[in-house]
Amino acid sequence: MTAPLDPDALAAAFTEAFRHAPEGVWHAPGRVNLIGEHTDYNDGFVLPFALAQGVSVAAAARSDGVLEVRSRQAPGDAVRAPVAGGPITAEGWPAEHAWAAYPAGVARVLAPYGTGGASLLIDSDLPRGAGLSSSAALECATALALCELSGVHVERPELARLAQRAEHEHVGVPCGLMDQAASLLCRAGSALMLDCRSGLSSHVPFAPGDAGLTLLVVDTRARHSLTAGDYAGRRAECERAAAELGVPALRDVKDLAGALASLRDPVLRRRVQHVVTENHRVEAATGLLRAGAVAELGAMLTASHLSLRDQFEISWPQADTAVEAAMRAGARGGRMVGGGFGGSAIVLAPADRAGDVREAIGAAYAKRSWEPPAFLEAAPSDGARRTR
C-alpha cells in the first residue's frame, strides 16, 4: 500500500511548477463498486464505496480564461486549453496529453455556472486502467477546485451529473453516474446505495473489518481503456434491448422470463439477464449490509462475477483466475469490478485467510507466467473534500 498523498508536498510542487503558491488542495477518491456492474447507465442500482486512494489537485485561479494543467504522473510540458469552447474529445489531444481532456471537459461544462480559468497540478496514487475510477476522481477533484476558486456553489448530486456530462462530451465515454457520485457522496464506513435514475442515495453501513473480514482489491495488471469501444458497445446493446422490449431502460423489466422469451437475439437475451439480475443482487446486498450480515455478501459477489463473465461477457482471464484461486484458498466470494476487459477484481475473505488468498492468486499467476498482481486492502473512506 502506498503512502497517502501529501497535500503540503503537492502545494510545494505547485509553487515550484507555477512560481506562485496554490490557493488550495482538493482530493477526490477512487471507488470500488461492491456490486451493481453495468446497471448505472440502465437506470438501475449500484452499491459503491470510496477508497482512501484517489486524485489530488492543487489549484489557483487565473484571469485569462485558460486552464493550465500539469500532472506529476505525466511530467513534461503543461497542457493549456481555453475554458470557453465546444467539446474536445480525448482523441482530439496528442496521445501523451489525452488525460487532460478530463479536467478540460469539467472546466468547459462548469464555465456557464461562473467558474473561470485556473492552474492545476495533479497527483494520484490510483493505478490508471485498474478499474478504480481514477478518471472520475480527476473530474471530481477538478470540479471542487474550480467551484471553490470561483465562489460557485453546486450541490454535490448535480456536480456529479456535470462531471458525468464532461466525460460524455469531452472524453467520449458514455459512462453512467456511479463513479462521479461515489467520489463526491461516499462516507467512511459506508457504501452508497444509489438509484441512478432518480439520483437518490443512502448510506449503508459497511465495515468488513468489524466482521473479521478483509476486502482485497486485486489489480490484475491487465489494463483496460473504456474509450476503446467495448464499453460503448455493451451500452448500445442494452439500449437496443430496452427498445425492443418497449421499456425506457432495462431497469424497468419486471417479467424477466417473459422478456427473455420475447427477444430473438441471444446476445441481447444475455445482456438483459445480467442487468435485471444484477439489480436484484444490489438490493439483496443492501439488505444484507443493513442486517449486519457482511459475510453473506460472498455468494452475491461470486454470482455477479459469473453473470459478468457468462451473460455480459466482459471478464478477462486474469480476473477469472483471481476469483477462482481466491475461492479455493478460502475466500467467501469475489468478482471483477469496473467496466471490464481488464482492471481489478475484489475478494471478500476472512481476515485470517487473507494471506493464503494472496499467495494462492500469486501462485496461479506465476503458473501462467503472468505479471504478478498487486493487492490493496480496501477501507470504505470519505468522499471528495478540500485537504489544504
Short mmCIF file of C-alpha atoms in Angstrom, two decimals:
data_model
loop_
_atom_site.label_atom_id
_atom_site.label_comp_id
_atom_site.label_asym_id
_atom_site.label_seq_id
_atom_site.Cartn_x
_atom_site.Cartn_y
_atom_site.Cartn_z
CA MET A 1 0.00 0.00 0.00
CA THR A 2 1.38 3.39 -0.96
CA ALA A 3 1.59 6.31 1.47
CA PRO A 4 -1.37 8.71 1.23
CA LEU A 5 -0.99 11.77 -0.93
CA ASP A 6 0.57 14.66 1.00
CA PRO A 7 -1.27 17.96 0.32
CA ASP A 8 1.65 20.01 1.62
CA ALA A 9 4.07 18.26 -0.74
CA LEU A 10 1.67 18.83 -3.65
CA ALA A 11 1.35 22.51 -2.73
CA ALA A 12 5.13 22.85 -2.67
CA ALA A 13 5.37 21.14 -6.07
CA PHE A 14 2.71 23.51 -7.43
CA THR A 15 4.72 26.51 -6.21
CA GLU A 16 7.81 25.18 -7.96
CA ALA A 17 5.94 24.48 -11.20
CA PHE A 18 3.91 27.69 -11.44
CA ARG A 19 6.16 30.10 -9.50
CA HIS A 20 3.42 31.02 -7.04
CA ALA A 21 1.53 29.24 -4.27
CA PRO A 22 -1.79 27.46 -4.85
CA GLU A 23 -4.99 28.69 -3.26
CA GLY A 24 -5.85 25.22 -2.01
CA VAL A 25 -5.61 21.46 -2.49
CA TRP A 26 -8.63 19.23 -3.15
CA HIS A 27 -8.84 15.43 -3.08
CA ALA A 28 -11.35 13.06 -4.66
CA PRO A 29 -11.21 9.30 -4.06
CA GLY A 30 -11.33 6.38 -6.40
CA ARG A 31 -14.04 3.84 -5.79
CA VAL A 32 -14.75 0.17 -5.61
CA ASN A 33 -18.18 -0.92 -6.70
CA LEU A 34 -19.16 -3.58 -4.21
CA ILE A 35 -21.91 -4.82 -6.52
CA GLY A 36 -24.00 -3.45 -9.37
CA GLU A 37 -21.94 -3.53 -12.56
CA HIS A 38 -23.23 -2.03 -15.82
CA THR A 39 -26.53 -1.22 -14.13
CA ASP A 40 -25.91 2.52 -13.80
CA TYR A 41 -26.49 3.50 -17.43
CA ASN A 42 -29.52 1.21 -17.41
CA ASP A 43 -31.13 3.49 -14.78
CA GLY A 44 -30.53 0.83 -12.15
CA PHE A 45 -28.94 0.47 -8.72
CA VAL A 46 -25.30 0.39 -7.61
CA LEU A 47 -23.51 -0.02 -4.28
CA PRO A 48 -20.03 1.56 -4.41
CA PHE A 49 -17.74 2.84 -1.68
CA ALA A 50 -14.86 5.30 -1.77
CA LEU A 51 -11.23 4.31 -1.38
CA ALA A 52 -8.62 6.13 0.67
CA GLN A 53 -6.60 6.43 -2.54
CA GLY A 54 -7.52 8.95 -5.21
CA VAL A 55 -6.54 12.10 -7.09
CA SER A 56 -5.45 15.40 -5.55
CA VAL A 57 -5.42 18.76 -7.29
CA ALA A 58 -3.53 21.87 -6.17
CA ALA A 59 -5.07 24.89 -7.84
CA ALA A 60 -5.06 28.65 -8.21
CA ALA A 61 -7.39 30.88 -10.18
CA ARG A 62 -6.32 32.60 -13.42
CA SER A 63 -7.80 35.71 -15.00
CA ASP A 64 -7.08 34.83 -18.64
CA GLY A 65 -9.84 32.23 -19.19
CA VAL A 66 -7.30 29.44 -19.65
CA LEU A 67 -7.00 26.11 -17.88
CA GLU A 68 -3.32 25.16 -17.50
CA VAL A 69 -2.81 21.62 -16.24
CA ARG A 70 0.25 19.69 -15.15
CA SER A 71 0.43 16.17 -13.75
CA ARG A 72 3.07 14.58 -11.55
CA GLN A 73 2.29 11.31 -13.33
CA ALA A 74 2.88 12.84 -16.77
CA PRO A 75 5.92 15.09 -16.40
CA GLY A 76 6.65 17.46 -19.21
CA ASP A 77 5.04 20.49 -20.74
CA ALA A 78 1.86 21.90 -19.30
CA VAL A 79 -1.38 21.41 -21.24
CA ARG A 80 -3.37 24.59 -21.88
CA ALA A 81 -6.91 24.99 -23.15
CA PRO A 82 -9.38 27.87 -23.12
CA VAL A 83 -12.24 27.34 -20.70
CA ALA A 84 -14.73 28.52 -23.31
CA GLY A 85 -15.36 26.29 -26.28
CA GLY A 86 -17.07 23.20 -27.56
CA PRO A 87 -16.25 19.55 -26.96
CA ILE A 88 -12.73 18.28 -27.45
CA THR A 89 -12.66 14.52 -27.02
CA ALA A 90 -9.66 12.64 -25.68
CA GLU A 91 -8.90 11.56 -29.25
CA GLY A 92 -8.52 15.22 -30.18
CA TRP A 93 -5.50 15.68 -27.92
CA PRO A 94 -1.96 14.46 -28.60
CA ALA A 95 -1.67 10.94 -27.21
CA GLU A 96 0.61 11.99 -24.38
CA HIS A 97 -1.92 14.64 -23.31
CA ALA A 98 -5.16 12.67 -23.70
CA TRP A 99 -5.62 12.62 -19.91
CA ALA A 100 -6.05 16.43 -19.98
CA ALA A 101 -9.45 16.06 -21.69
CA TYR A 102 -10.90 15.10 -18.27
CA PRO A 103 -10.12 18.33 -16.38
CA ALA A 104 -10.58 20.46 -19.51
CA GLY A 105 -14.02 18.94 -20.06
CA VAL A 106 -15.01 19.69 -16.47
CA ALA A 107 -13.84 23.29 -16.85
CA ARG A 108 -15.92 23.78 -20.00
CA VAL A 109 -19.03 22.19 -18.52
CA LEU A 110 -18.77 24.35 -15.38
CA ALA A 111 -17.98 27.62 -17.16
CA PRO A 112 -21.68 28.57 -17.64
CA TYR A 113 -22.09 28.31 -13.87
CA GLY A 114 -19.47 31.03 -13.35
CA THR A 115 -16.18 29.21 -12.97
CA GLY A 116 -13.13 30.56 -14.76
CA GLY A 117 -9.57 29.72 -15.68
CA ALA A 118 -7.17 28.02 -13.31
CA SER A 119 -3.73 26.49 -12.96
CA LEU A 120 -3.82 22.87 -11.75
CA LEU A 121 -1.19 20.40 -10.61
CA ILE A 122 -2.48 16.85 -10.35
CA ASP A 123 -1.19 13.95 -8.29
CA SER A 124 -2.62 10.45 -7.95
CA ASP A 125 -1.98 7.25 -6.05
CA LEU A 126 -4.54 5.27 -8.05
CA PRO A 127 -3.20 2.97 -10.77
CA ARG A 128 -4.55 4.04 -14.16
CA GLY A 129 -6.51 1.40 -16.02
CA ALA A 130 -7.10 -0.69 -12.88
CA GLY A 131 -10.85 -0.12 -12.88
CA LEU A 132 -10.80 2.01 -9.71
CA SER A 133 -12.14 5.13 -11.41
CA SER A 134 -9.11 7.37 -11.50
CA SER A 135 -10.81 9.34 -14.29
CA ALA A 136 -13.88 10.22 -12.21
CA ALA A 137 -11.65 11.11 -9.26
CA LEU A 138 -9.76 13.53 -11.51
CA GLU A 139 -13.02 15.04 -12.73
CA CYS A 140 -14.45 15.46 -9.23
CA ALA A 141 -11.29 16.92 -7.67
CA THR A 142 -11.12 19.40 -10.56
CA ALA A 143 -14.80 20.28 -10.19
CA LEU A 144 -14.48 21.01 -6.48
CA ALA A 145 -11.37 23.12 -7.03
CA LEU A 146 -12.86 25.19 -9.86
CA CYS A 147 -16.10 25.82 -7.98
CA GLU A 148 -14.40 26.92 -4.78
CA LEU A 149 -11.85 29.09 -6.58
CA SER A 150 -14.68 30.99 -8.25
CA GLY A 151 -17.08 31.03 -5.30
CA VAL A 152 -19.60 28.91 -7.21
CA HIS A 153 -21.85 26.55 -5.24
CA VAL A 154 -23.26 23.46 -6.93
CA GLU A 155 -24.94 20.74 -4.87
CA ARG A 156 -22.94 17.54 -4.99
CA PRO A 157 -25.54 15.36 -6.72
CA GLU A 158 -25.74 17.94 -9.50
CA LEU A 159 -21.95 18.29 -9.58
CA ALA A 160 -21.71 14.52 -10.13
CA ARG A 161 -24.03 14.79 -13.14
CA LEU A 162 -21.97 17.66 -14.55
CA ALA A 163 -18.77 15.64 -14.20
CA GLN A 164 -20.51 12.73 -15.93
CA ARG A 165 -21.56 15.08 -18.73
CA ALA A 166 -17.97 16.25 -19.10
CA GLU A 167 -16.85 12.66 -19.64
CA HIS A 168 -19.59 12.09 -22.21
CA GLU A 169 -18.92 15.25 -24.21
CA HIS A 170 -15.19 15.80 -23.86
CA VAL A 171 -13.74 12.31 -23.43
CA GLY A 172 -16.21 10.31 -25.48
CA VAL A 173 -17.07 7.70 -22.84
CA PRO A 174 -20.85 7.21 -22.35
CA CYS A 175 -20.39 6.36 -18.67
CA GLY A 176 -23.13 6.03 -16.08
CA LEU A 177 -23.42 8.18 -12.98
CA MET A 178 -21.93 5.81 -10.43
CA ASP A 179 -18.25 6.76 -10.44
CA GLN A 180 -18.75 10.50 -10.06
CA ALA A 181 -21.50 10.08 -7.45
CA ALA A 182 -19.36 7.69 -5.42
CA SER A 183 -16.37 10.02 -5.49
CA LEU A 184 -18.44 13.01 -4.32
CA LEU A 185 -21.01 11.44 -1.99
CA CYS A 186 -19.47 8.48 -0.16
CA ARG A 187 -18.70 8.43 3.57
CA ALA A 188 -16.20 6.49 5.63
CA GLY A 189 -17.51 3.18 6.97
CA SER A 190 -20.34 3.06 4.46
CA ALA A 191 -21.30 2.02 0.98
CA LEU A 192 -23.55 4.22 -1.15
CA MET A 193 -26.84 2.73 -2.33
CA LEU A 194 -27.51 4.86 -5.41
CA ASP A 195 -30.58 4.91 -7.62
CA CYS A 196 -29.06 6.03 -10.91
CA ARG A 197 -32.40 7.14 -12.35
CA SER A 198 -33.51 9.48 -9.59
CA GLY A 199 -30.06 10.27 -8.20
CA LEU A 200 -31.36 9.49 -4.70
CA SER A 201 -28.89 7.74 -2.44
CA SER A 202 -28.49 6.43 1.08
CA HIS A 203 -25.50 5.41 3.16
CA VAL A 204 -25.38 1.74 4.14
CA PRO A 205 -23.04 0.59 6.95
CA PHE A 206 -20.12 -1.38 5.54
CA ALA A 207 -17.18 -2.21 7.79
CA PRO A 208 -15.84 -5.63 6.82
CA GLY A 209 -13.12 -5.47 9.46
CA ASP A 210 -15.73 -5.41 12.21
CA ALA A 211 -16.98 -8.76 10.92
CA GLY A 212 -13.49 -10.31 10.85
CA LEU A 213 -13.30 -9.94 7.08
CA THR A 214 -10.98 -8.26 4.60
CA LEU A 215 -11.97 -6.89 1.21
CA LEU A 216 -8.98 -7.22 -1.09
CA VAL A 217 -8.69 -5.31 -4.33
CA VAL A 218 -6.65 -7.33 -6.80
CA ASP A 219 -5.05 -5.25 -9.53
CA THR A 220 -4.86 -7.95 -12.21
CA ARG A 221 -2.30 -5.90 -14.20
CA ALA A 222 -4.42 -6.29 -17.31
CA ARG A 223 -5.02 -2.70 -18.34
CA HIS A 224 -8.22 -1.50 -19.94
CA SER A 225 -9.39 1.61 -21.75
CA LEU A 226 -13.08 2.43 -21.85
CA THR A 227 -12.55 4.62 -24.89
CA ALA A 228 -11.69 1.51 -26.90
CA GLY A 229 -15.32 0.87 -27.83
CA ASP A 230 -16.24 -2.29 -25.90
CA TYR A 231 -17.98 -0.31 -23.15
CA ALA A 232 -19.97 1.76 -25.64
CA GLY A 233 -20.89 -1.45 -27.46
CA ARG A 234 -22.37 -3.01 -24.33
CA ARG A 235 -24.34 0.15 -23.63
CA ALA A 236 -25.71 0.18 -27.17
CA GLU A 237 -26.80 -3.45 -26.83
CA CYS A 238 -28.66 -2.63 -23.63
CA GLU A 239 -30.39 0.32 -25.26
CA ARG A 240 -31.37 -1.82 -28.23
CA ALA A 241 -32.79 -4.50 -25.94
CA ALA A 242 -34.80 -1.92 -23.99
CA ALA A 243 -36.21 -0.53 -27.23
CA GLU A 244 -37.24 -3.99 -28.42
CA LEU A 245 -38.89 -4.67 -25.05
CA GLY A 246 -40.71 -1.33 -25.10
CA VAL A 247 -39.30 -0.07 -21.80
CA PRO A 248 -37.41 3.17 -21.05
CA ALA A 249 -34.44 1.22 -19.65
CA LEU A 250 -33.64 -2.34 -18.61
CA ARG A 251 -34.29 -1.34 -15.01
CA ASP A 252 -37.99 -1.36 -15.97
CA VAL A 253 -38.08 -5.05 -16.95
CA LYS A 254 -40.39 -6.71 -14.39
CA ASP A 255 -41.01 -10.08 -16.03
CA LEU A 256 -37.56 -11.41 -16.82
CA ALA A 257 -38.75 -14.76 -18.19
CA GLY A 258 -41.21 -13.02 -20.49
CA ALA A 259 -38.61 -10.54 -21.64
CA LEU A 260 -36.10 -13.26 -22.47
CA ALA A 261 -38.74 -15.22 -24.37
CA SER A 262 -39.63 -12.19 -26.48
CA LEU A 263 -36.08 -11.38 -27.58
CA ARG A 264 -34.85 -13.29 -30.62
CA ASP A 265 -31.20 -12.17 -30.41
CA PRO A 266 -29.34 -14.45 -27.96
CA VAL A 267 -26.77 -11.72 -27.27
CA LEU A 268 -29.47 -9.31 -26.17
CA ARG A 269 -31.04 -12.01 -24.01
CA ARG A 270 -27.76 -12.46 -22.19
CA ARG A 271 -27.35 -8.72 -21.65
CA VAL A 272 -30.86 -8.37 -20.26
CA GLN A 273 -30.44 -11.34 -17.94
CA HIS A 274 -27.32 -9.81 -16.42
CA VAL A 275 -28.72 -6.32 -15.89
CA VAL A 276 -32.02 -7.45 -14.38
CA THR A 277 -30.49 -10.00 -12.03
CA GLU A 278 -27.65 -7.63 -11.08
CA ASN A 279 -30.17 -5.03 -9.95
CA HIS A 280 -31.76 -7.67 -7.74
CA ARG A 281 -28.33 -8.53 -6.32
CA VAL A 282 -27.71 -4.88 -5.40
CA GLU A 283 -30.99 -4.73 -3.49
CA ALA A 284 -30.28 -8.04 -1.78
CA ALA A 285 -26.74 -6.98 -0.86
CA THR A 286 -28.06 -3.73 0.61
CA GLY A 287 -30.43 -5.73 2.78
CA LEU A 288 -27.60 -7.96 3.99
CA LEU A 289 -25.48 -4.95 4.95
CA ARG A 290 -28.34 -3.31 6.80
CA ALA A 291 -28.82 -6.57 8.69
CA GLY A 292 -25.12 -6.78 9.54
CA ALA A 293 -24.69 -9.99 7.53
CA VAL A 294 -21.48 -8.91 5.78
CA ALA A 295 -20.13 -12.45 5.42
CA GLU A 296 -23.16 -13.44 3.38
CA LEU A 297 -22.13 -10.99 0.66
CA GLY A 298 -19.62 -13.51 -0.67
CA ALA A 299 -22.18 -15.55 -2.59
CA MET A 300 -23.60 -12.36 -4.13
CA LEU A 301 -20.18 -11.27 -5.33
CA THR A 302 -19.46 -14.60 -6.97
CA ALA A 303 -22.88 -14.72 -8.63
CA SER A 304 -22.22 -11.23 -10.01
CA HIS A 305 -18.86 -12.33 -11.40
CA LEU A 306 -20.34 -15.36 -13.14
CA SER A 307 -23.03 -13.18 -14.69
CA LEU A 308 -20.49 -10.62 -15.88
CA ARG A 309 -18.35 -13.42 -17.31
CA ASP A 310 -21.07 -15.50 -18.97
CA GLN A 311 -24.01 -13.14 -19.62
CA PHE A 312 -22.38 -9.75 -20.10
CA GLU A 313 -19.14 -11.26 -21.43
CA ILE A 314 -16.73 -8.60 -20.17
CA SER A 315 -14.46 -10.52 -17.80
CA TRP A 316 -10.89 -11.45 -18.70
CA PRO A 317 -8.59 -14.40 -17.88
CA GLN A 318 -6.65 -12.73 -15.04
CA ALA A 319 -9.86 -11.76 -13.22
CA ASP A 320 -11.37 -15.23 -13.64
CA THR A 321 -8.19 -16.83 -12.35
CA ALA A 322 -8.01 -14.47 -9.36
CA VAL A 323 -11.57 -15.25 -8.29
CA GLU A 324 -11.17 -19.00 -8.77
CA ALA A 325 -7.86 -19.14 -6.87
CA ALA A 326 -9.25 -17.00 -4.05
CA MET A 327 -12.25 -19.27 -3.60
CA ARG A 328 -10.04 -22.36 -3.44
CA ALA A 329 -7.99 -20.62 -0.74
CA GLY A 330 -10.98 -19.93 1.50
CA ALA A 331 -12.41 -16.59 0.29
CA ARG A 332 -16.13 -16.02 0.82
CA GLY A 333 -16.56 -14.69 -2.70
CA GLY A 334 -15.18 -12.37 -5.35
CA ARG A 335 -15.80 -10.71 -8.68
CA MET A 336 -14.36 -8.49 -11.37
CA VAL A 337 -15.08 -4.78 -10.94
CA GLY A 338 -15.24 -1.84 -13.30
CA GLY A 339 -16.11 -1.57 -16.95
CA GLY A 340 -14.48 -4.88 -17.84
CA PHE A 341 -11.88 -6.19 -20.31
CA GLY A 342 -9.12 -5.52 -17.76
CA GLY A 343 -8.62 -3.81 -14.43
CA SER A 344 -9.27 -5.16 -10.96
CA ALA A 345 -11.19 -7.79 -9.04
CA ILE A 346 -12.35 -7.79 -5.43
CA VAL A 347 -12.23 -10.68 -3.00
CA LEU A 348 -14.04 -10.94 0.36
CA ALA A 349 -12.05 -13.18 2.69
CA PRO A 350 -11.79 -13.94 6.40
CA ALA A 351 -9.04 -11.70 7.76
CA ASP A 352 -7.06 -14.71 8.98
CA ARG A 353 -7.12 -16.23 5.46
CA ALA A 354 -6.17 -13.09 3.55
CA GLY A 355 -2.51 -14.10 3.37
CA ASP A 356 -3.44 -17.51 1.98
CA VAL A 357 -5.67 -15.86 -0.61
CA ARG A 358 -2.90 -13.54 -1.75
CA GLU A 359 -0.46 -16.44 -2.05
CA ALA A 360 -2.95 -18.56 -3.98
CA ILE A 361 -3.66 -15.83 -6.51
CA GLY A 362 0.04 -15.07 -6.89
CA ALA A 363 0.81 -18.76 -7.44
CA ALA A 364 -1.94 -19.07 -10.05
CA TYR A 365 -0.49 -16.07 -11.91
CA ALA A 366 3.03 -17.44 -11.73
CA LYS A 367 1.86 -20.75 -13.16
CA ARG A 368 0.62 -18.87 -16.22
CA SER A 369 3.71 -16.63 -16.45
CA TRP A 370 1.61 -13.51 -15.91
CA GLU A 371 2.87 -10.33 -14.30
CA PRO A 372 2.31 -10.63 -10.53
CA PRO A 373 -0.89 -8.99 -9.28
CA ALA A 374 -0.93 -6.13 -6.78
CA PHE A 375 -3.15 -6.10 -3.70
CA LEU A 376 -4.88 -3.35 -1.76
CA GLU A 377 -6.91 -3.79 1.42
CA ALA A 378 -9.90 -1.58 0.72
CA ALA A 379 -11.28 0.55 3.54
CA PRO A 380 -14.55 2.46 2.89
CA SER A 381 -13.47 6.10 3.09
CA ASP A 382 -14.75 9.66 2.80
CA GLY A 383 -15.69 11.30 -0.47
CA ALA A 384 -14.16 14.33 -2.14
CA ARG A 385 -13.04 17.22 0.06
CA ARG A 386 -10.61 20.09 0.48
CA THR A 387 -7.41 18.91 2.18
CA ARG A 388 -5.42 22.17 2.41
#
